[in-house]
Coordinates of C-alpha atoms in Angstrom, one line a residue:
X226 CA 28.1 -112.4 52.3
X227 CA 25.5 -115.0 53.0
X228 CA 27.2 -117.9 51.2
X229 CA 28.8 -119.5 54.3
X230 CA 25.6 -119.1 56.3
X231 CA 23.8 -121.3 53.8
X232 CA 26.7 -123.7 53.2
X233 CA 27.5 -122.4 49.7
X234 CA 30.9 -122.1 48.1
X235 CA 29.9 -119.2 45.9
X236 CA 27.1 -116.6 45.6
X237 CA 24.6 -118.4 43.4
X238 CA 22.6 -115.5 42.0
X239 CA 25.1 -113.1 40.4
X240 CA 23.8 -111.4 37.3
X241 CA 27.2 -111.8 35.6
X242 CA 27.1 -114.4 32.8
X243 CA 29.2 -117.0 34.6
X244 CA 29.3 -120.1 32.4
X245 CA 29.4 -122.3 35.5
X246 CA 25.7 -121.4 36.1
X247 CA 24.5 -122.0 32.5
X248 CA 20.9 -123.3 32.7
X249 CA 19.3 -124.2 29.4
X250 CA 15.5 -124.7 29.8
X251 CA 13.5 -126.3 27.1
X252 CA 12.7 -122.9 25.7
X253 CA 16.4 -122.0 25.6
X254 CA 17.2 -125.2 23.8
X255 CA 14.5 -124.5 21.2
X256 CA 16.0 -121.1 20.6
X257 CA 19.4 -122.5 20.2
X258 CA 18.1 -125.1 17.7
X259 CA 16.6 -122.2 15.6
X260 CA 20.0 -120.4 15.5
X261 CA 21.8 -123.6 14.5
X262 CA 19.2 -124.3 11.8
X263 CA 19.6 -120.8 10.5
X264 CA 23.4 -121.2 10.1
X265 CA 22.8 -124.1 7.8
X266 CA 19.8 -122.6 6.0
X267 CA 21.6 -121.0 3.1
X268 CA 21.8 -117.4 4.2
X269 CA 19.3 -114.7 5.0
X270 CA 18.2 -113.5 8.4
X271 CA 17.6 -115.4 11.7
X272 CA 15.6 -113.6 14.4
X273 CA 15.9 -114.2 18.2
X274 CA 13.8 -112.0 20.4
X275 CA 12.9 -111.9 24.1
X276 CA 12.3 -109.6 27.1
X277 CA 15.2 -108.0 28.9
X278 CA 16.9 -110.7 31.0
X279 CA 15.1 -113.6 29.4
X280 CA 18.3 -115.4 28.5
X281 CA 19.1 -114.2 24.9
X282 CA 22.8 -113.7 25.8
X283 CA 22.9 -117.2 27.4
X284 CA 21.5 -118.7 24.2
X285 CA 24.0 -116.7 22.1
X286 CA 27.0 -117.8 24.2
X287 CA 25.9 -121.4 23.8
X288 CA 25.4 -120.9 20.1
X289 CA 29.0 -119.5 19.7
X290 CA 30.4 -122.6 21.5
X291 CA 28.5 -125.0 19.1
X292 CA 28.7 -123.1 15.8
X293 CA 30.5 -125.2 13.2
X294 CA 34.2 -124.6 12.9
X295 CA 33.8 -123.8 9.2
X296 CA 32.1 -120.6 10.1
X297 CA 33.7 -117.1 10.4
X298 CA 31.8 -115.1 13.0
X299 CA 31.5 -111.3 13.4
X300 CA 29.7 -110.1 16.6
X301 CA 28.4 -106.5 17.0
X302 CA 27.0 -105.6 20.4
X303 CA 26.7 -101.8 19.9
X304 CA 24.4 -101.4 17.0
X305 CA 23.7 -97.6 17.3
X306 CA 25.8 -97.1 14.2
X307 CA 25.4 -95.2 11.0
X308 CA 25.5 -97.1 7.7
X309 CA 29.2 -96.1 7.2
X310 CA 30.1 -97.2 10.8
X311 CA 28.3 -100.5 10.4
X312 CA 30.1 -101.4 7.2
X313 CA 33.5 -100.4 8.7
X314 CA 32.7 -102.5 11.9
X315 CA 31.7 -105.5 9.9
X316 CA 34.9 -105.4 7.9
X317 CA 37.0 -104.9 11.1
X318 CA 35.3 -107.9 12.7
X319 CA 36.0 -110.1 9.7
X320 CA 39.5 -108.6 9.4
X321 CA 38.8 -107.4 5.9
X322 CA 41.3 -104.8 4.6
X323 CA 39.8 -101.8 2.8
X324 CA 41.5 -100.5 -0.4
X325 CA 40.7 -97.0 -1.4
X326 CA 41.9 -95.3 -4.5
X327 CA 42.3 -91.5 -4.4
X328 CA 42.1 -89.0 -1.6
X329 CA 39.7 -88.9 1.3
X330 CA 38.2 -91.7 3.4
X331 CA 37.0 -95.0 2.1
X332 CA 33.5 -94.9 0.6
X333 CA 30.5 -97.2 1.1
X334 CA 31.3 -98.9 -2.2
X335 CA 34.9 -99.5 -1.1
X336 CA 33.6 -101.4 2.0
X337 CA 31.0 -103.4 0.1
X338 CA 33.4 -104.3 -2.6
X339 CA 36.0 -105.5 -0.1
X340 CA 33.4 -107.4 1.9
X341 CA 32.0 -109.1 -1.3
X342 CA 35.5 -110.2 -2.4
X343 CA 36.2 -111.6 1.1
X344 CA 32.9 -113.5 1.2
X345 CA 33.5 -115.0 -2.3
X346 CA 36.9 -116.1 -1.3
X347 CA 35.6 -117.7 1.9
X348 CA 32.9 -119.5 -0.1
X349 CA 35.5 -120.9 -2.5
X350 CA 37.2 -122.7 0.3
X351 CA 34.0 -123.9 2.0
X352 CA 33.7 -121.5 4.8
X353 CA 30.5 -119.8 5.9
X354 CA 30.2 -116.3 7.3
X355 CA 27.9 -115.3 10.2
X356 CA 27.2 -111.8 11.4
X357 CA 25.5 -111.5 14.8
X358 CA 24.0 -108.2 15.9
X359 CA 22.9 -108.0 19.5
X360 CA 20.4 -105.4 20.8
X361 CA 19.2 -105.1 17.2
X362 CA 16.1 -103.2 18.2
X363 CA 18.4 -100.2 18.3
X364 CA 19.2 -100.4 14.6
X365 CA 17.9 -97.6 12.4
X366 CA 15.8 -98.3 9.3
X367 CA 18.7 -97.1 7.1
X368 CA 21.0 -99.6 8.7
X369 CA 18.5 -102.4 8.5
X370 CA 18.1 -101.7 4.8
X371 CA 21.9 -101.8 4.3
X372 CA 21.9 -105.2 6.1
X373 CA 19.2 -106.4 3.6
X374 CA 21.4 -105.3 0.7
X375 CA 24.3 -107.2 2.1
X376 CA 22.2 -110.4 1.8
X377 CA 22.1 -109.7 -1.9
X378 CA 25.7 -110.9 -2.0
X379 CA 25.3 -114.4 -3.2
X380 CA 26.3 -117.1 -5.6
X381 CA 24.0 -119.3 -7.7
X382 CA 23.8 -121.8 -4.8
X383 CA 23.5 -119.7 -1.6
X384 CA 23.7 -116.4 0.2
X385 CA 27.2 -115.5 1.2
X386 CA 26.3 -113.9 4.5
X387 CA 24.1 -115.2 7.3
X388 CA 22.8 -112.5 9.6
X389 CA 21.4 -113.2 13.1
X390 CA 19.5 -110.3 14.8
X391 CA 19.1 -110.6 18.5
X392 CA 16.9 -108.1 20.3
X393 CA 13.9 -107.2 22.5
X394 CA 10.3 -107.6 21.4
X395 CA 10.4 -104.1 19.7
X396 CA 12.5 -105.7 17.0
X397 CA 9.5 -107.9 15.9
X398 CA 7.3 -104.8 15.7
X399 CA 9.9 -102.9 13.7
X400 CA 10.0 -105.6 11.1
X401 CA 6.3 -105.3 10.6
X402 CA 6.7 -101.8 9.2
X403 CA 5.8 -101.6 5.5
X404 CA 9.2 -100.1 4.6
X405 CA 10.9 -103.2 6.1
X406 CA 8.7 -105.7 4.4
X407 CA 11.5 -106.8 2.0
X408 CA 13.8 -107.6 5.0
X409 CA 11.0 -109.4 6.8
X410 CA 10.5 -111.7 3.9
X411 CA 14.2 -112.8 4.1
X412 CA 13.8 -114.1 7.7
X413 CA 14.3 -117.9 7.4
X414 CA 13.9 -118.7 11.1
X415 CA 12.6 -116.8 14.1
X416 CA 12.1 -117.5 17.7
X417 CA 10.7 -115.5 20.6
X418 CA 12.2 -116.6 23.9
X419 CA 9.4 -116.6 26.5
X420 CA 9.8 -116.4 30.3
X421 CA 10.2 -119.5 32.4
X422 CA 7.0 -121.2 33.8
X423 CA 6.6 -122.1 37.5
X424 CA 8.2 -125.5 37.2
X425 CA 11.2 -124.1 35.2
X426 CA 11.6 -121.2 37.7
X427 CA 11.9 -123.7 40.6
X428 CA 14.3 -125.9 38.6
X429 CA 16.4 -122.8 37.7
X430 CA 16.7 -121.8 41.4
X431 CA 17.7 -125.4 42.4
X432 CA 20.2 -125.5 39.6
X433 CA 22.0 -122.4 40.6
X434 CA 22.0 -123.2 44.3
X435 CA 23.4 -126.7 43.5
X436 CA 26.2 -125.2 41.3
X437 CA 27.0 -122.9 44.2
X438 CA 27.6 -125.9 46.5
X439 CA 24.3 -126.5 48.3
X440 CA 24.2 -130.0 49.8
X441 CA 21.3 -129.5 52.2
X442 CA 17.6 -129.0 51.3
X443 CA 16.7 -125.9 49.4
X444 CA 16.2 -123.0 51.8
X445 CA 13.3 -121.6 49.7
X446 CA 10.0 -123.1 50.8
X447 CA 7.1 -123.8 48.4
X448 CA 5.4 -120.4 49.0
X449 CA 8.7 -118.6 48.4
X450 CA 9.3 -120.3 45.1
X451 CA 5.8 -119.6 44.0
X452 CA 6.2 -115.9 44.9
X453 CA 9.6 -115.7 43.2
X454 CA 7.9 -116.9 40.0
X455 CA 5.1 -114.4 40.3
X456 CA 7.2 -111.4 41.1
X457 CA 10.0 -112.2 38.7
X458 CA 7.5 -113.1 35.9
X459 CA 9.8 -116.0 35.1
X460 CA 12.6 -113.7 33.8
X461 CA 16.0 -115.2 34.8
X462 CA 17.7 -111.9 35.5
X463 CA 14.8 -110.8 37.8
X464 CA 14.9 -114.2 39.5
X465 CA 18.6 -113.7 40.3
X466 CA 18.0 -110.2 41.7
X467 CA 15.1 -111.4 43.8
X468 CA 16.7 -114.6 45.2
X469 CA 20.0 -112.8 46.0
X470 CA 18.2 -110.2 48.1
X471 CA 15.9 -112.7 49.8
X472 CA 18.9 -114.8 50.9
X473 CA 20.6 -111.7 52.1
X474 CA 17.5 -110.8 54.2
X475 CA 17.3 -114.3 55.7
X476 CA 21.0 -114.2 56.5
X477 CA 20.7 -110.8 58.1
X478 CA 18.0 -112.1 60.5
X479 CA 19.5 -115.6 61.0
X480 CA 16.6 -117.4 59.4
X481 CA 17.4 -120.7 57.8
X482 CA 14.3 -120.7 55.6
X483 CA 13.1 -118.2 53.1
X484 CA 9.4 -117.8 53.0
X485 CA 7.0 -115.8 50.8
X486 CA 7.1 -112.8 53.2
X487 CA 10.8 -112.5 52.9
X488 CA 10.6 -112.7 49.1
X489 CA 7.9 -110.0 49.0
X490 CA 10.1 -107.7 51.1
X491 CA 13.1 -108.4 48.8
X492 CA 11.0 -107.6 45.7
X493 CA 10.0 -104.3 47.2
X494 CA 13.7 -103.4 47.7
X495 CA 15.2 -104.6 44.4
X496 CA 12.4 -103.8 41.8
X497 CA 11.9 -100.1 41.1
X498 CA 8.2 -100.5 40.3
X499 CA 4.9 -101.2 42.0
X500 CA 4.7 -104.9 42.5
X501 CA 1.4 -106.7 42.2
X502 CA 0.7 -107.4 45.9
X503 CA -1.4 -105.3 48.2
X504 CA -0.4 -106.5 51.6
X505 CA 3.3 -105.6 51.1
X506 CA 5.2 -105.2 54.4
X507 CA 6.3 -101.6 55.0
X508 CA 10.0 -101.0 55.3
X509 CA 12.0 -99.6 58.2
X510 CA 11.7 -96.1 56.8
X511 CA 7.9 -96.2 57.0
X512 CA 8.2 -97.4 60.5
X513 CA 10.4 -94.5 61.5
X514 CA 8.1 -92.0 59.9
X515 CA 5.2 -93.4 61.8
X516 CA 7.1 -93.1 65.1
X517 CA 7.4 -96.8 65.8
X518 CA 10.9 -96.8 67.2
X519 CA 10.9 -100.2 68.7
X520 CA 13.7 -101.8 70.7
X521 CA 14.9 -103.4 67.4
X522 CA 16.3 -100.2 66.1
X523 CA 19.7 -100.3 67.9
X524 CA 20.3 -103.9 66.9
X525 CA 19.3 -103.2 63.3
X526 CA 21.7 -100.3 63.2
X527 CA 24.6 -102.4 64.6
X528 CA 23.9 -105.2 62.2
X529 CA 23.8 -102.8 59.2
X530 CA 27.4 -101.8 60.0
X531 CA 28.5 -105.3 59.2
X532 CA 26.1 -106.0 56.4
X533 CA 26.0 -102.7 54.6
X534 CA 23.0 -100.4 54.1
X535 CA 21.4 -102.9 51.8
X536 CA 20.8 -105.2 54.7
X537 CA 19.6 -102.5 57.2
X538 CA 16.1 -102.1 55.8
X539 CA 15.7 -105.9 55.7
X540 CA 16.9 -106.5 59.2
X541 CA 14.9 -103.7 60.7
X542 CA 11.7 -104.7 59.0
X543 CA 11.9 -108.3 60.1
X544 CA 12.8 -107.5 63.7
X545 CA 10.0 -105.0 63.8
X546 CA 7.4 -107.7 62.9
X547 CA 8.7 -110.1 65.6
X548 CA 7.7 -110.2 69.3
X549 CA 10.9 -111.9 70.2
X550 CA 13.9 -109.9 71.6
X551 CA 16.2 -108.5 68.9
X552 CA 19.4 -110.1 67.8
X553 CA 22.3 -108.9 70.0
X554 CA 24.2 -106.1 68.4
X555 CA 27.5 -107.9 68.8
X556 CA 26.3 -111.3 67.6
X557 CA 26.8 -112.5 64.0
X558 CA 24.3 -114.9 62.4
X559 CA 25.3 -118.5 62.9
X560 CA 25.3 -121.0 60.0
X561 CA 21.9 -122.3 59.1
X562 CA 21.0 -125.7 60.3
X563 CA 19.8 -128.1 57.5
X564 CA 16.1 -127.7 56.9
X565 CA 13.9 -130.8 57.4
X566 CA 13.8 -132.9 54.2
X567 CA 10.0 -133.1 54.4
X568 CA 9.7 -129.4 53.7
X569 CA 11.8 -129.5 50.5
X570 CA 9.8 -128.4 47.5
X571 CA 9.3 -131.2 44.9

């Protein structure tokens, strides 16, 4: 919606994992190095944790692209499974056929025996086997214990199965439980993916805007970038949500620059929580309840018809705080003029 206004070819802050926008900070590269080390570490568990939206999936995707070709990979992204379902899913991912003698369904032993035979066969031809479990904080203690037992499958030289657990910080706390101590002792590499710092946040925003086609100075001023880092807490997914809404708000009111006030308003709209700022501008709904029906209301309503309800609150709020006459109802925002280079953040 705002891409043409800012001279962009694409929307830069979609939360979809578009590989074109891959940004690997130093922290992401360190996390990737731990995963790659774990694959060559002779088996056991590798642990990658991080807050929601910190970039764990980004690291995992990059890992899958760089994993050695000699590795077979099984990826499980819905770990709310019973022990039986887990073993069946692992066998399906590795394409291991299950042989069951007698009547009824295959037993746990049938699955473990078939998996062990497969792993030994792969080892004999020089192939490694990697099991990746995403959202691993949702695993039950019984399932975690079964995973530990799978790492007992080994030869004299090495474990036959490498298991990578990816999850939120709760996963680290889970593994501190006394009943999971044996599993915790088998973790050969672990990394907690922390949020981006201020410098990395600014670099992340510039990177995505550049990939989207920006050739003029960055529309976010210094204050806006600082506020983006504070309100997003350096979490990439929150940065995307916040920047997307801030650009939409600037577009809705024909502002070529995004300042801290626009970012604060955007945060109030996209984050379902109390943000840590006291002088937060009140939205158009508060203005209506207070009876302040200024001359901006008709223009805001007309503008919202073209921009959708998401833009209405933003346009009304900004117009309410300006003394200048409102944007004409029939007029559309004109493309932003390039901002002065001197105001570009470093």
